[in-house]
Amino acid sequence: MKKFYLLVALLAGLQTISAQTISLNELLNMAGIGASKFQQYASRKGFQTEERQQDFVRMQYTRDTANAFFISRQWNGRGGWLRLEKITATDYDLLKQRIKADGFVAGELKAKVHTELFEKGSLLITASPEIDLEEGKRLYNIVIQNKPLPKAKDLQFAEDLLQFDSHQQLVQVFGAGNVRKDAFIADDESQQPCSVIFPQSPYEAVFIWNDGNNLRILEQVRVGGNPHTRSSLQYSNSVSQNRWISKQGVYPTMTLDQLVAHNESPVNFYGWGAENSGMLCSTSTAGKLDLSQLSFVFSCFNCNDEKYYGDARHNANDVIRESRRVHIATMILKPETLEELTAGHNRK
């Protein structure tokens, strides 16, 4: 019930945002309240329902004939979001001051012009301006998202790491001392911002981000083998075998013959020294394993022949017959989609 009382206090304050003191925590808590409860309490405070669906409600409050703003609430499987529409520039500046004072990390979304971003743990706030053509004034649309995060002790498989969408979420769950900002170095020597949890340990994992400027929107997670990060170039000591295991039963250091037996079908991979050095071929779709979100980088202890280098593709059965000691060096996991977290921006 505590969240409901916070909601009541907030809705009273929203009627004149700039004239009353609003706790930022009250605003953030609204992103965790169900749509039905939200609608019930908002109605009591003078908001009128404009749109209602199963997990979505949009309501309007009219201050006077010239001023009205909207508030929306939605919940989905990835968490919920709260959207404030047509907030005045003065009100937004006051809210932004409170956000920064509460320790949120500020940024800007390159894909959305003039859209500001603030993030702290599981909370993401984005604010984008719009111009009221009739009044000629700048208004703001604000989206607050609160994504439920797992506890570190509940993470059992490598796939569980795909639940994280940003560096700040990693810090929230694993602690700042166990998360490092770094740069991933690709085969072509290009670098991409990344985050590393438990660096130089058996639980090391590299998170590569699509939005490198803000370290968010997950592209892939890499576990095992050479992390290929800028800081790993300075490693002086060897690291114990990586302990992250796929829920499908495969893991770094698994030999090629073990993988084929587990998959009940051979796989193909590229030779070393090429653009896709040692990578699993995307055509390897047969067998028991679901490889739609899982891939591998292979390594070999005795593949010295020239034929194993270059762009040629190699069949696992042929390599095994030649007694080549090939194993999984790195597992690569990719999220199901690359949907941006600010889905609430585009809904009207």
Tab-separated table of C-alpha atoms in Angstrom:
chain	number	residue	atom	x	y	z
A	1	MET	CA	0.000	0.000	0.000
A	2	LYS	CA	2.958	2.344	0.498
A	3	LYS	CA	3.281	2.893	-3.262
A	4	PHE	CA	-0.383	3.791	-3.515
A	5	TYR	CA	-0.039	6.539	-0.895
A	6	LEU	CA	2.960	7.890	-2.809
A	7	LEU	CA	0.824	7.903	-5.939
A	8	VAL	CA	-1.906	9.927	-4.231
A	9	ALA	CA	0.618	12.519	-3.086
A	10	LEU	CA	2.146	12.748	-6.553
A	11	LEU	CA	-1.144	13.181	-8.380
A	12	ALA	CA	-2.045	16.013	-6.050
A	13	GLY	CA	1.259	17.669	-6.819
A	14	LEU	CA	1.011	17.132	-10.565
A	15	GLN	CA	-1.936	19.486	-10.744
A	16	THR	CA	0.522	22.371	-10.280
A	17	ILE	CA	3.976	20.869	-10.730
A	18	SER	CA	5.976	24.053	-10.455
A	19	ALA	CA	4.091	25.274	-7.400
A	20	GLN	CA	4.549	22.261	-5.166
A	21	THR	CA	7.433	20.135	-3.992
A	22	ILE	CA	7.292	16.656	-5.537
A	23	SER	CA	9.467	13.832	-4.296
A	24	LEU	CA	11.381	12.243	-7.151
A	25	ASN	CA	10.825	8.882	-5.460
A	26	GLU	CA	7.068	9.429	-5.743
A	27	LEU	CA	7.402	9.967	-9.473
A	28	LEU	CA	9.651	6.938	-9.943
A	29	ASN	CA	7.401	4.654	-7.925
A	30	MET	CA	4.569	5.288	-10.365
A	31	ALA	CA	6.418	3.227	-12.969
A	32	GLY	CA	5.847	0.162	-10.777
A	33	ILE	CA	2.093	0.489	-10.214
A	34	GLY	CA	-0.452	-1.532	-12.176
A	35	ALA	CA	-2.627	0.208	-14.766
A	36	SER	CA	-5.916	-0.506	-12.963
A	37	LYS	CA	-4.777	0.902	-9.615
A	38	PHE	CA	-3.215	3.832	-11.407
A	39	GLN	CA	-6.479	4.682	-13.147
A	40	GLN	CA	-8.466	4.411	-9.922
A	41	TYR	CA	-6.319	6.823	-7.948
A	42	ALA	CA	-5.793	9.234	-10.836
A	43	SER	CA	-9.564	9.515	-11.306
A	44	ARG	CA	-9.967	10.566	-7.689
A	45	LYS	CA	-7.550	13.420	-8.307
A	46	GLY	CA	-9.420	14.873	-11.239
A	47	PHE	CA	-7.801	13.059	-14.155
A	48	GLN	CA	-10.130	11.866	-16.894
A	49	THR	CA	-9.526	8.629	-18.796
A	50	GLU	CA	-8.784	9.179	-22.479
A	51	GLU	CA	-7.756	5.637	-23.471
A	52	ARG	CA	-7.858	2.282	-21.681
A	53	GLN	CA	-6.573	-1.111	-22.797
A	54	GLN	CA	-5.648	-4.248	-20.892
A	55	ASP	CA	-2.249	-3.079	-19.648
A	56	PHE	CA	-2.360	0.565	-20.670
A	57	VAL	CA	-4.161	3.693	-19.501
A	58	ARG	CA	-3.817	7.317	-20.664
A	59	MET	CA	-5.419	10.117	-18.659
A	60	GLN	CA	-5.754	13.873	-19.037
A	61	TYR	CA	-5.761	16.695	-16.511
A	62	THR	CA	-6.830	20.200	-17.535
A	63	ARG	CA	-5.463	23.034	-15.417
A	64	ASP	CA	-7.417	25.673	-17.325
A	65	THR	CA	-8.649	26.269	-20.870
A	66	ALA	CA	-5.078	26.863	-22.077
A	67	ASN	CA	-3.188	24.214	-20.144
A	68	ALA	CA	-3.635	20.458	-20.153
A	69	PHE	CA	-1.215	17.571	-19.736
A	70	PHE	CA	-1.435	13.815	-20.012
A	71	ILE	CA	-0.102	10.920	-17.984
A	72	SER	CA	0.064	7.328	-19.224
A	73	ARG	CA	0.959	4.048	-17.554
A	74	GLN	CA	1.788	0.734	-19.218
A	75	TRP	CA	3.105	-2.617	-18.042
A	76	ASN	CA	4.654	-5.332	-20.204
A	77	GLY	CA	6.796	-8.425	-19.764
A	78	ARG	CA	10.015	-6.390	-19.689
A	79	GLY	CA	8.797	-3.965	-17.045
A	80	GLY	CA	6.668	-0.880	-17.043
A	81	TRP	CA	6.807	2.721	-18.139
A	82	LEU	CA	5.215	5.962	-17.129
A	83	ARG	CA	4.808	8.772	-19.640
A	84	LEU	CA	4.162	12.453	-18.918
A	85	GLU	CA	3.119	14.550	-21.914
A	86	LYS	CA	3.039	18.312	-22.519
A	87	ILE	CA	5.103	19.233	-19.454
A	88	THR	CA	6.170	22.891	-19.492
A	89	ALA	CA	9.833	23.833	-19.815
A	90	THR	CA	9.777	25.345	-16.313
A	91	ASP	CA	8.370	22.178	-14.777
A	92	TYR	CA	10.861	20.045	-16.681
A	93	ASP	CA	13.838	22.112	-15.520
A	94	LEU	CA	12.742	21.665	-11.900
A	95	LEU	CA	12.322	17.915	-12.375
A	96	LYS	CA	15.720	17.639	-14.097
A	97	GLN	CA	17.408	19.333	-11.151
A	98	ARG	CA	15.941	16.728	-8.819
A	99	ILE	CA	16.954	13.887	-11.120
A	100	LYS	CA	20.576	15.017	-11.256
A	101	ALA	CA	20.684	15.634	-7.510
A	102	ASP	CA	19.541	12.051	-6.950
A	103	GLY	CA	22.642	10.679	-8.691
A	104	PHE	CA	21.311	9.746	-12.123
A	105	VAL	CA	23.862	9.478	-14.946
A	106	ALA	CA	22.984	11.904	-17.749
A	107	GLY	CA	23.338	11.328	-21.495
A	108	GLU	CA	21.722	12.025	-24.846
A	109	LEU	CA	20.048	9.742	-27.379
A	110	LYS	CA	21.722	10.245	-30.756
A	111	ALA	CA	18.833	8.595	-32.606
A	112	LYS	CA	16.332	11.094	-31.220
A	113	VAL	CA	17.209	14.771	-31.662
A	114	HIS	CA	17.534	16.712	-28.387
A	115	THR	CA	16.336	13.750	-26.309
A	116	GLU	CA	17.996	13.663	-22.898
A	117	LEU	CA	18.576	10.462	-20.958
A	118	PHE	CA	19.050	9.830	-17.231
A	119	GLU	CA	19.803	6.410	-15.778
A	120	LYS	CA	20.318	4.913	-12.347
A	121	GLY	CA	20.148	1.192	-11.627
A	122	SER	CA	16.892	-0.210	-12.989
A	123	LEU	CA	15.472	3.250	-13.731
A	124	LEU	CA	15.646	4.993	-17.101
A	125	ILE	CA	14.245	8.461	-17.753
A	126	THR	CA	14.134	10.068	-21.193
A	127	ALA	CA	12.847	13.538	-22.052
A	128	SER	CA	12.145	14.833	-25.548
A	129	PRO	CA	10.904	18.325	-26.499
A	130	GLU	CA	8.097	19.255	-28.819
A	131	ILE	CA	6.864	22.660	-29.995
A	132	ASP	CA	3.256	23.662	-29.435
A	133	LEU	CA	2.594	25.271	-32.830
A	134	GLU	CA	-0.505	27.123	-31.638
A	135	GLU	CA	1.077	28.587	-28.510
A	136	GLY	CA	4.627	28.717	-29.842
A	137	LYS	CA	6.098	27.262	-26.663
A	138	ARG	CA	8.312	24.298	-25.890
A	139	LEU	CA	6.784	21.354	-24.048
A	140	TYR	CA	8.358	18.062	-22.944
A	141	ASN	CA	7.374	14.418	-23.072
A	142	ILE	CA	8.986	12.383	-20.297
A	143	VAL	CA	9.181	8.586	-20.118
A	144	ILE	CA	10.146	6.772	-16.914
A	145	GLN	CA	10.907	3.061	-17.081
A	146	ASN	CA	11.531	0.751	-14.172
A	147	LYS	CA	12.806	-2.653	-15.249
A	148	PRO	CA	12.786	-5.514	-12.720
A	149	LEU	CA	16.334	-6.834	-12.314
A	150	PRO	CA	17.412	-10.275	-11.097
A	151	LYS	CA	19.539	-10.849	-8.022
A	152	ALA	CA	23.111	-11.932	-8.674
A	153	LYS	CA	22.575	-15.179	-6.769
A	154	ASP	CA	19.741	-16.152	-9.118
A	155	LEU	CA	21.876	-16.025	-12.270
A	156	GLN	CA	22.639	-19.654	-13.143
A	157	PHE	CA	23.273	-19.756	-16.888
A	158	ALA	CA	25.053	-17.587	-19.424
A	159	GLU	CA	21.697	-16.784	-21.057
A	160	ASP	CA	20.597	-15.133	-17.807
A	161	LEU	CA	23.045	-12.329	-18.583
A	162	LEU	CA	20.845	-11.266	-21.505
A	163	GLN	CA	18.448	-9.679	-19.004
A	164	PHE	CA	20.689	-6.632	-18.670
A	165	ASP	CA	20.193	-3.625	-20.943
A	166	SER	CA	22.839	-1.200	-19.661
A	167	HIS	CA	26.024	-0.613	-17.713
A	168	GLN	CA	24.040	1.005	-14.905
A	169	GLN	CA	21.933	-2.133	-14.497
A	170	LEU	CA	25.096	-4.218	-14.163
A	171	VAL	CA	26.357	-1.859	-11.458
A	172	GLN	CA	23.031	-2.160	-9.638
A	173	VAL	CA	23.168	-5.976	-9.511
A	174	PHE	CA	26.892	-6.790	-9.282
A	175	GLY	CA	28.237	-3.690	-7.519
A	176	ALA	CA	30.410	-0.905	-8.899
A	177	GLY	CA	33.613	-2.654	-7.834
A	178	ASN	CA	32.814	-5.678	-10.021
A	179	VAL	CA	31.918	-3.803	-13.219
A	180	ARG	CA	34.414	-2.059	-15.492
A	181	LYS	CA	33.945	0.248	-18.463
A	182	ASP	CA	36.139	-0.945	-21.318
A	183	ALA	CA	36.440	-1.174	-25.109
A	184	PHE	CA	36.017	-4.340	-27.165
A	185	ILE	CA	38.592	-4.744	-29.951
A	186	ALA	CA	37.217	-6.435	-33.072
A	187	ASP	CA	39.202	-8.448	-35.608
A	188	ASP	CA	39.536	-5.371	-37.828
A	189	GLU	CA	41.028	-3.446	-34.856
A	190	SER	CA	37.962	-1.223	-34.514
A	191	GLN	CA	36.845	-0.585	-30.949
A	192	GLN	CA	33.379	-0.577	-29.419
A	193	PRO	CA	32.433	0.511	-25.875
A	194	CYS	CA	31.677	-2.384	-23.569
A	195	SER	CA	31.273	-3.322	-19.922
A	196	VAL	CA	33.042	-6.197	-18.176
A	197	ILE	CA	31.779	-7.938	-15.054
A	198	PHE	CA	34.250	-9.691	-12.751
A	199	PRO	CA	37.274	-8.937	-14.974
A	200	GLN	CA	40.163	-11.414	-14.860
A	201	SER	CA	38.073	-13.993	-13.000
A	202	PRO	CA	36.269	-17.249	-13.884
A	203	TYR	CA	33.000	-15.264	-14.005
A	204	GLU	CA	34.221	-12.652	-16.447
A	205	ALA	CA	31.692	-11.618	-19.101
A	206	VAL	CA	31.898	-8.858	-21.726
A	207	PHE	CA	28.774	-6.839	-22.590
A	208	ILE	CA	28.945	-5.010	-25.933
A	209	TRP	CA	26.471	-2.151	-26.396
A	210	ASN	CA	24.679	-0.805	-29.459
A	211	ASP	CA	24.500	2.629	-27.851
A	212	GLY	CA	28.149	2.983	-26.942
A	213	ASN	CA	27.830	6.609	-25.867
A	214	ASN	CA	25.423	5.698	-23.072
A	215	LEU	CA	26.559	2.069	-22.557
A	216	ARG	CA	23.104	0.630	-23.144
A	217	ILE	CA	20.993	-1.499	-25.544
A	218	LEU	CA	22.715	-4.878	-25.521
A	219	GLU	CA	24.248	-6.200	-28.742
A	220	GLN	CA	25.941	-9.333	-27.383
A	221	VAL	CA	27.543	-10.987	-24.367
A	222	ARG	CA	30.853	-12.851	-24.684
A	223	VAL	CA	32.152	-15.349	-22.121
A	224	GLY	CA	35.339	-17.397	-22.107
A	225	GLY	CA	38.554	-17.200	-24.106
A	226	ASN	CA	40.354	-13.971	-24.868
A	227	PRO	CA	37.971	-11.106	-23.943
A	228	HIS	CA	39.582	-8.886	-26.617
A	229	THR	CA	39.173	-5.780	-24.475
A	230	ARG	CA	41.587	-2.893	-24.163
A	231	SER	CA	42.313	-3.656	-20.514
A	232	SER	CA	42.884	-7.369	-21.207
A	233	LEU	CA	45.950	-6.437	-23.243
A	234	GLN	CA	47.580	-5.656	-19.895
A	235	TYR	CA	46.747	-9.025	-18.300
A	236	SER	CA	49.935	-10.506	-16.889
A	237	ASN	CA	48.436	-13.589	-15.229
A	238	SER	CA	46.412	-16.418	-16.722
A	239	VAL	CA	42.699	-16.622	-15.850
A	240	SER	CA	41.039	-19.827	-14.647
A	241	GLN	CA	38.525	-21.590	-16.868
A	242	ASN	CA	35.364	-19.539	-17.365
A	243	ARG	CA	32.474	-20.952	-15.343
A	244	TRP	CA	29.531	-19.587	-17.306
A	245	ILE	CA	27.595	-22.485	-18.876
A	246	SER	CA	24.784	-22.301	-21.422
A	247	LYS	CA	21.405	-23.656	-20.356
A	248	GLN	CA	21.762	-25.932	-23.395
A	249	GLY	CA	24.741	-27.652	-21.779
A	250	VAL	CA	27.628	-26.167	-23.794
A	251	TYR	CA	30.491	-24.175	-22.299
A	252	PRO	CA	33.904	-22.629	-23.065
A	253	THR	CA	36.669	-25.293	-23.421
A	254	MET	CA	34.118	-27.886	-24.644
A	255	THR	CA	35.868	-29.897	-27.361
A	256	LEU	CA	34.567	-30.018	-30.917
A	257	ASP	CA	33.785	-33.728	-30.757
A	258	GLN	CA	31.852	-33.192	-27.509
A	259	LEU	CA	29.895	-30.376	-29.157
A	260	VAL	CA	29.028	-32.501	-32.201
A	261	ALA	CA	27.904	-35.379	-29.993
A	262	HIS	CA	25.814	-33.016	-27.848
A	263	ASN	CA	24.269	-31.374	-30.923
A	264	GLU	CA	23.746	-34.744	-32.643
A	265	SER	CA	24.904	-33.047	-35.843
A	266	PRO	CA	28.163	-31.534	-37.155
A	267	VAL	CA	28.723	-27.786	-37.366
A	268	ASN	CA	30.782	-25.634	-39.719
A	269	PHE	CA	33.200	-22.865	-38.815
A	270	TYR	CA	35.545	-20.415	-40.531
A	271	GLY	CA	39.304	-20.809	-40.650
A	272	TRP	CA	41.576	-18.689	-38.512
A	273	GLY	CA	43.259	-15.482	-39.521
A	274	ALA	CA	40.282	-14.254	-41.581
A	275	GLU	CA	37.571	-11.687	-40.885
A	276	ASN	CA	35.408	-14.276	-39.090
A	277	SER	CA	38.363	-16.027	-37.506
A	278	GLY	CA	37.268	-19.306	-35.911
A	279	MET	CA	33.593	-18.270	-35.906
A	280	LEU	CA	30.689	-20.670	-36.154
A	281	CYS	CA	29.066	-20.412	-39.590
A	282	SER	CA	25.537	-19.056	-39.604
A	283	THR	CA	24.516	-22.000	-41.792
A	284	SER	CA	25.039	-24.390	-38.861
A	285	THR	CA	21.364	-24.739	-38.026
A	286	ALA	CA	20.895	-28.500	-38.004
A	287	GLY	CA	20.953	-30.492	-34.794
A	288	LYS	CA	19.531	-30.378	-31.281
A	289	LEU	CA	21.012	-27.049	-30.230
A	290	ASP	CA	19.097	-23.808	-30.747
A	291	LEU	CA	21.756	-21.544	-32.230
A	292	SER	CA	19.486	-18.588	-32.983
A	293	GLN	CA	20.910	-16.643	-30.031
A	294	LEU	CA	24.083	-18.629	-29.391
A	295	SER	CA	27.342	-18.759	-31.317
A	296	PHE	CA	30.942	-19.786	-30.754
A	297	VAL	CA	34.498	-18.825	-31.522
A	298	PHE	CA	36.696	-21.904	-31.838
A	299	SER	CA	40.376	-22.322	-31.108
A	300	CYS	CA	42.787	-25.132	-31.989
A	301	PHE	CA	45.978	-26.479	-30.451
A	302	ASN	CA	47.329	-28.259	-33.551
A	303	CYS	CA	45.777	-26.682	-36.658
A	304	ASN	CA	49.035	-25.531	-38.172
A	305	ASP	CA	48.293	-26.485	-41.784
A	306	GLU	CA	47.792	-23.603	-44.170
A	307	LYS	CA	44.360	-24.904	-45.180
A	308	TYR	CA	43.002	-23.979	-41.757
A	309	TYR	CA	43.739	-20.299	-42.304
A	310	GLY	CA	41.756	-17.885	-44.473
A	311	ASP	CA	38.106	-17.678	-45.453
A	312	ALA	CA	37.587	-21.413	-45.995
A	313	ARG	CA	34.791	-23.145	-44.078
A	314	HIS	CA	35.484	-26.368	-42.239
A	315	ASN	CA	33.135	-29.194	-41.373
A	316	ALA	CA	33.455	-30.493	-37.825
A	317	ASN	CA	33.423	-34.156	-38.877
A	318	ASP	CA	36.355	-33.613	-41.245
A	319	VAL	CA	38.333	-31.760	-38.590
A	320	ILE	CA	37.666	-34.455	-35.990
A	321	ARG	CA	38.750	-37.232	-38.394
A	322	GLU	CA	42.067	-35.403	-38.801
A	323	SER	CA	42.521	-35.454	-35.020
A	324	ARG	CA	42.611	-31.689	-34.721
A	325	ARG	CA	42.255	-30.484	-31.128
A	326	VAL	CA	39.544	-27.867	-31.594
A	327	HIS	CA	37.470	-26.489	-28.726
A	328	ILE	CA	35.043	-23.664	-27.907
A	329	ALA	CA	37.123	-20.681	-26.827
A	330	THR	CA	34.305	-18.107	-26.518
A	331	MET	CA	30.528	-18.318	-26.327
A	332	ILE	CA	28.593	-15.407	-27.831
A	333	LEU	CA	25.029	-14.743	-26.713
A	334	LYS	CA	22.687	-12.293	-28.413
A	335	PRO	CA	19.349	-10.892	-27.186
A	336	GLU	CA	16.174	-11.921	-28.955
A	337	THR	CA	15.619	-8.394	-30.240
A	338	LEU	CA	17.459	-5.078	-30.203
A	339	GLU	CA	14.339	-3.102	-29.305
A	340	GLU	CA	15.234	0.194	-27.683
A	341	LEU	CA	14.127	0.603	-24.092
A	342	THR	CA	12.262	3.858	-24.704
A	343	ALA	CA	9.260	2.209	-26.345
A	344	GLY	CA	6.916	4.575	-24.540
A	345	HIS	CA	8.132	7.544	-26.586
A	346	ASN	CA	6.190	6.642	-29.678
A	347	ARG	CA	2.849	5.880	-28.135
A	348	LYS	CA	0.140	8.506	-28.242
